[in-house]
XYZ file of C-alpha atoms in Angstrom:
306
model
C 80.323 28.459 -160.437
C 78.537 31.728 -161.216
C 78.772 34.814 -158.989
C 75.121 34.397 -157.899
C 75.838 30.924 -156.547
C 79.018 32.072 -154.817
C 77.163 34.928 -153.144
C 74.398 32.600 -151.945
C 76.975 30.215 -150.467
C 78.711 33.066 -148.720
C 75.444 34.301 -147.209
C 74.186 30.945 -145.901
C 77.469 29.211 -145.058
C 80.271 31.776 -145.014
C 82.046 30.116 -147.958
C 82.258 30.654 -151.716
C 82.938 27.052 -152.664
C 84.665 23.911 -151.422
C 86.946 24.364 -148.430
C 90.032 22.127 -148.840
C 90.468 19.611 -146.047
C 86.796 19.584 -145.047
C 83.841 17.343 -145.847
C 81.574 19.082 -148.368
C 78.361 18.397 -150.261
C 76.704 20.997 -152.494
C 73.163 20.444 -153.739
C 71.952 22.807 -156.458
C 68.523 22.872 -158.119
C 67.655 19.399 -156.852
C 70.925 17.680 -157.805
C 74.182 16.913 -156.027
C 76.877 18.798 -157.944
C 80.016 18.543 -155.783
C 81.144 16.293 -152.932
C 84.240 15.639 -150.862
C 84.692 13.210 -147.965
C 87.580 12.983 -145.498
C 89.170 10.129 -143.583
C 86.855 10.841 -140.645
C 83.684 11.955 -142.457
C 82.111 9.914 -145.237
C 79.260 11.284 -147.362
C 77.272 8.826 -149.474
C 74.250 9.109 -151.762
C 71.072 7.462 -150.507
C 69.754 4.606 -152.614
C 66.072 4.774 -151.599
C 65.300 8.507 -151.698
C 66.940 11.804 -152.618
C 69.581 12.849 -150.130
C 72.782 11.758 -148.430
C 74.071 9.824 -145.430
C 76.815 11.573 -143.464
C 78.828 9.175 -141.292
C 81.218 10.665 -138.739
C 83.631 8.261 -137.073
C 83.856 7.857 -133.319
C 86.237 10.269 -131.564
C 86.584 12.505 -134.619
C 88.251 15.702 -133.391
C 87.013 19.180 -134.347
C 86.004 18.607 -137.995
C 83.719 20.786 -140.115
C 81.081 19.475 -142.504
C 79.476 21.815 -145.084
C 76.197 20.692 -146.698
C 74.649 23.809 -148.343
C 71.669 23.792 -150.699
C 71.029 26.502 -153.290
C 68.176 27.020 -155.745
C 68.778 29.400 -158.622
C 66.031 28.359 -161.048
C 62.373 29.355 -160.799
C 59.736 26.631 -160.463
C 61.823 24.002 -158.628
C 60.473 21.897 -155.748
C 63.333 20.125 -154.022
C 62.778 17.401 -151.378
C 65.919 16.053 -149.734
C 66.498 13.588 -146.864
C 69.819 13.808 -145.044
C 70.792 11.463 -142.202
C 73.711 12.127 -139.853
C 75.373 9.345 -137.884
C 77.756 10.863 -135.326
C 80.008 8.362 -133.587
C 80.723 8.129 -129.877
C 82.889 10.946 -128.528
C 83.085 12.812 -131.844
C 83.369 16.626 -131.968
C 81.998 18.133 -135.167
C 80.519 21.336 -136.573
C 77.890 20.917 -139.297
C 77.134 23.995 -141.408
C 73.964 23.656 -143.445
C 71.585 26.220 -144.868
C 69.563 26.963 -147.959
C 69.582 29.958 -150.266
C 66.989 30.611 -152.974
C 67.507 33.098 -155.804
C 64.249 33.400 -157.736
C 63.968 35.860 -160.611
C 60.995 34.095 -162.214
C 57.232 33.949 -161.732
C 56.988 30.366 -160.435
C 57.422 29.173 -156.850
C 60.796 27.764 -155.799
C 60.581 25.468 -152.778
C 63.003 23.461 -150.656
C 61.894 20.843 -148.122
C 64.872 19.570 -146.137
C 64.444 16.636 -143.742
C 67.471 16.157 -141.489
C 67.742 13.306 -138.971
C 70.571 13.174 -136.426
C 71.752 10.092 -134.541
C 74.239 11.379 -131.948
C 76.398 8.836 -130.128
C 77.428 8.751 -126.472
C 79.488 11.717 -125.360
C 79.528 13.306 -128.824
C 79.575 17.098 -129.242
C 77.707 18.592 -132.225
C 77.343 22.211 -133.310
C 74.717 22.600 -136.029
C 74.342 25.893 -137.926
C 71.454 26.368 -140.359
C 70.761 29.619 -142.228
C 67.890 30.308 -144.621
C 67.832 33.183 -147.071
C 65.837 34.261 -150.108
C 66.430 36.861 -152.825
C 65.562 37.699 -156.424
C 63.470 40.133 -158.425
C 60.815 37.716 -159.689
C 57.219 37.411 -158.509
C 57.619 33.691 -157.731
C 57.545 32.725 -154.057
C 60.531 31.424 -152.100
C 59.422 28.664 -149.715
C 61.505 26.671 -147.216
C 60.110 23.927 -144.966
C 62.834 22.378 -142.784
C 62.224 19.300 -140.639
C 64.847 18.335 -138.056
C 64.737 15.164 -135.929
C 67.396 14.611 -133.265
C 68.149 11.456 -131.266
C 70.701 12.131 -128.514
C 72.447 9.286 -126.721
C 73.782 9.397 -123.149
C 76.071 12.296 -122.289
C 75.904 13.883 -125.729
C 75.730 17.631 -126.371
C 74.166 19.522 -129.260
C 73.937 23.221 -129.984
C 71.556 24.219 -132.787
C 71.724 27.734 -134.261
C 68.879 28.183 -136.736
C 68.517 31.518 -138.516
C 66.140 32.894 -141.140
C 67.831 36.036 -142.439
C 65.283 37.501 -144.872
C 63.539 37.001 -148.192
C 61.659 33.764 -147.370
C 57.978 34.146 -148.260
C 56.748 31.116 -146.338
C 58.335 28.691 -143.921
C 57.045 25.812 -141.799
C 59.742 24.644 -139.398
C 59.316 21.384 -137.517
C 61.909 20.278 -134.942
C 61.616 17.176 -132.731
C 64.272 15.989 -130.270
C 64.666 12.992 -127.949
C 67.202 13.160 -125.093
C 68.648 10.268 -123.102
C 70.425 10.464 -119.729
C 72.869 13.387 -119.260
C 72.216 14.690 -122.789
C 72.254 18.471 -123.136
C 70.620 20.469 -125.934
C 70.615 24.194 -126.701
C 68.310 25.461 -129.470
C 68.645 29.064 -130.644
C 66.199 30.271 -133.292
C 66.415 33.762 -134.826
C 63.864 34.918 -137.334
C 63.076 38.037 -139.366
C 59.915 38.389 -141.457
C 58.761 41.313 -143.583
C 56.241 42.087 -146.323
C 53.462 39.488 -146.266
C 55.718 36.627 -145.226
C 54.538 33.813 -142.959
C 56.637 31.769 -140.552
C 55.433 28.857 -138.419
C 57.814 27.072 -136.067
C 57.034 23.977 -133.977
C 59.659 22.608 -131.582
C 59.074 19.538 -129.403
C 61.681 18.165 -127.001
C 61.178 14.950 -125.011
C 63.557 14.652 -122.051
C 63.580 10.912 -121.466
C 66.744 10.411 -119.404
C 67.794 11.492 -115.933
C 69.825 14.727 -115.787
C 69.006 15.589 -119.392
C 68.452 19.278 -120.121
C 67.323 21.637 -122.852
C 67.301 25.389 -123.347
C 65.150 26.790 -126.155
C 65.713 30.439 -127.066
C 63.644 32.204 -129.721
C 64.242 35.776 -130.893
C 62.173 37.182 -133.722
C 61.255 40.435 -135.429
C 58.070 40.890 -137.423
C 57.752 43.800 -139.864
C 55.124 45.130 -142.292
C 52.194 42.689 -142.569
C 54.086 39.492 -141.842
C 52.785 36.739 -139.550
C 54.728 34.519 -137.143
C 53.772 31.685 -134.805
C 56.206 29.936 -132.461
C 55.081 26.809 -130.586
C 57.791 25.209 -128.418
C 56.998 22.149 -126.278
C 59.176 20.646 -123.542
C 58.100 17.370 -121.922
C 59.946 16.053 -118.863
C 59.729 12.265 -118.582
C 62.594 11.926 -116.080
C 64.633 13.948 -113.580
C 65.505 16.789 -115.962
C 65.604 20.530 -116.616
C 64.079 22.608 -119.402
C 63.870 26.341 -120.021
C 61.972 28.041 -122.864
C 62.494 31.734 -123.600
C 60.649 33.580 -126.392
C 61.288 37.274 -127.133
C 59.820 39.150 -130.104
C 59.790 42.678 -131.486
C 56.584 43.686 -133.268
C 56.677 46.452 -135.901
C 54.226 48.046 -138.337
C 51.160 45.799 -138.821
C 52.832 42.432 -138.212
C 51.274 39.698 -136.055
C 53.259 37.421 -133.733
C 52.013 34.662 -131.458
C 54.162 32.684 -129.048
C 52.622 29.593 -127.458
C 55.110 27.883 -125.131
C 53.908 24.528 -123.768
C 55.412 22.515 -120.930
C 54.612 19.133 -119.443
C 56.034 17.077 -116.597
C 55.585 13.326 -116.178
C 58.168 12.919 -113.412
C 58.159 14.433 -109.935
C 61.716 15.779 -110.366
C 61.246 17.367 -113.757
C 61.836 21.138 -113.674
C 60.297 22.894 -116.678
C 60.129 26.694 -117.039
C 58.901 28.991 -119.799
C 58.743 32.739 -120.367
C 57.590 34.824 -123.312
C 57.537 38.509 -124.229
C 56.282 40.402 -127.296
C 56.527 44.158 -127.645
C 57.478 47.117 -129.773
C 60.916 48.714 -129.970
C 61.794 50.600 -126.810
C 61.243 54.319 -127.428
C 64.090 55.293 -125.090
C 66.517 53.239 -127.164
C 65.274 54.935 -130.327
C 65.684 58.405 -128.869
C 69.175 57.663 -127.569
C 70.373 56.451 -130.982
C 68.779 59.444 -132.707
C 70.761 61.785 -130.458
C 73.870 60.343 -132.151
C 72.590 61.570 -135.514
C 70.744 58.480 -136.744
C 67.361 58.776 -138.414
C 64.449 56.842 -136.888
C 64.745 54.214 -139.631
C 68.486 53.842 -139.105
C 68.013 53.580 -135.342
C 65.389 50.855 -135.793
C 67.774 48.908 -138.041
C 70.547 49.073 -135.426
C 68.216 47.829 -132.673
C 66.833 44.982 -134.789
C 70.320 43.864 -135.856
C 71.544 43.830 -132.270
C 68.418 41.986 -131.061
C 68.846 39.171 -133.597
C 72.569 38.599 -132.974
């Protein structure tokens, strides 16, 4: 593996290659190049479309699954369909993410479609990071689709991050919660240059005592454009809270359009949204410690997106 690939893996997944003792699948430039299963986690190639099936046995205890994707050639369009079957009572952390290194003049694009089937009482932590780099004029495009089906009493925490360097992204997330299921979605996003980022999140709370918390934090710089559209629909006795906070810089444009709906008298759905510039008092305070305005802005943005 070349140093470029190792660096991409480290940025999107915190690794530089296969981690012994863990389930691992590396997809590079549209092809599966390395795979390891464990006694509790089986990874198999799909027979009807590009992608893999990840099967996690019931009551699996605290396992990690790494499924990174990297593109290092210009002009590639990669479509991949990954399905996760998480058994009853399992506890698993799934670390995904996509990194694109494009030094050419053609567009490199990754469309990842992930579908989760989470069994009763299972606990899933899902981490997804997107990152683009390279000196070429070709665009770096990522369009992730995530569909989640949560059975009774299951828990899922989704941490979805776009670090930088992605010219265009269309994110589509749709979740269906049964009784006592709990979901936390955290989305952090940075855009700069002329980048565009659209994010649609729809959560249907179909079971009594189900709950969701959707948290979006974003920073828009230069002439970039963002739109965040979260939807929470309460179809039972449930709770939902949507929180959207954004920092606007330079000539960027950000729109946040939270949408809530209740189809049950005991559904409690709340949303709040705020967009604004960097606080001038914070800037001044940091500058009194010897930081330049640019350095102070960087510190504030980094802390905001953590």
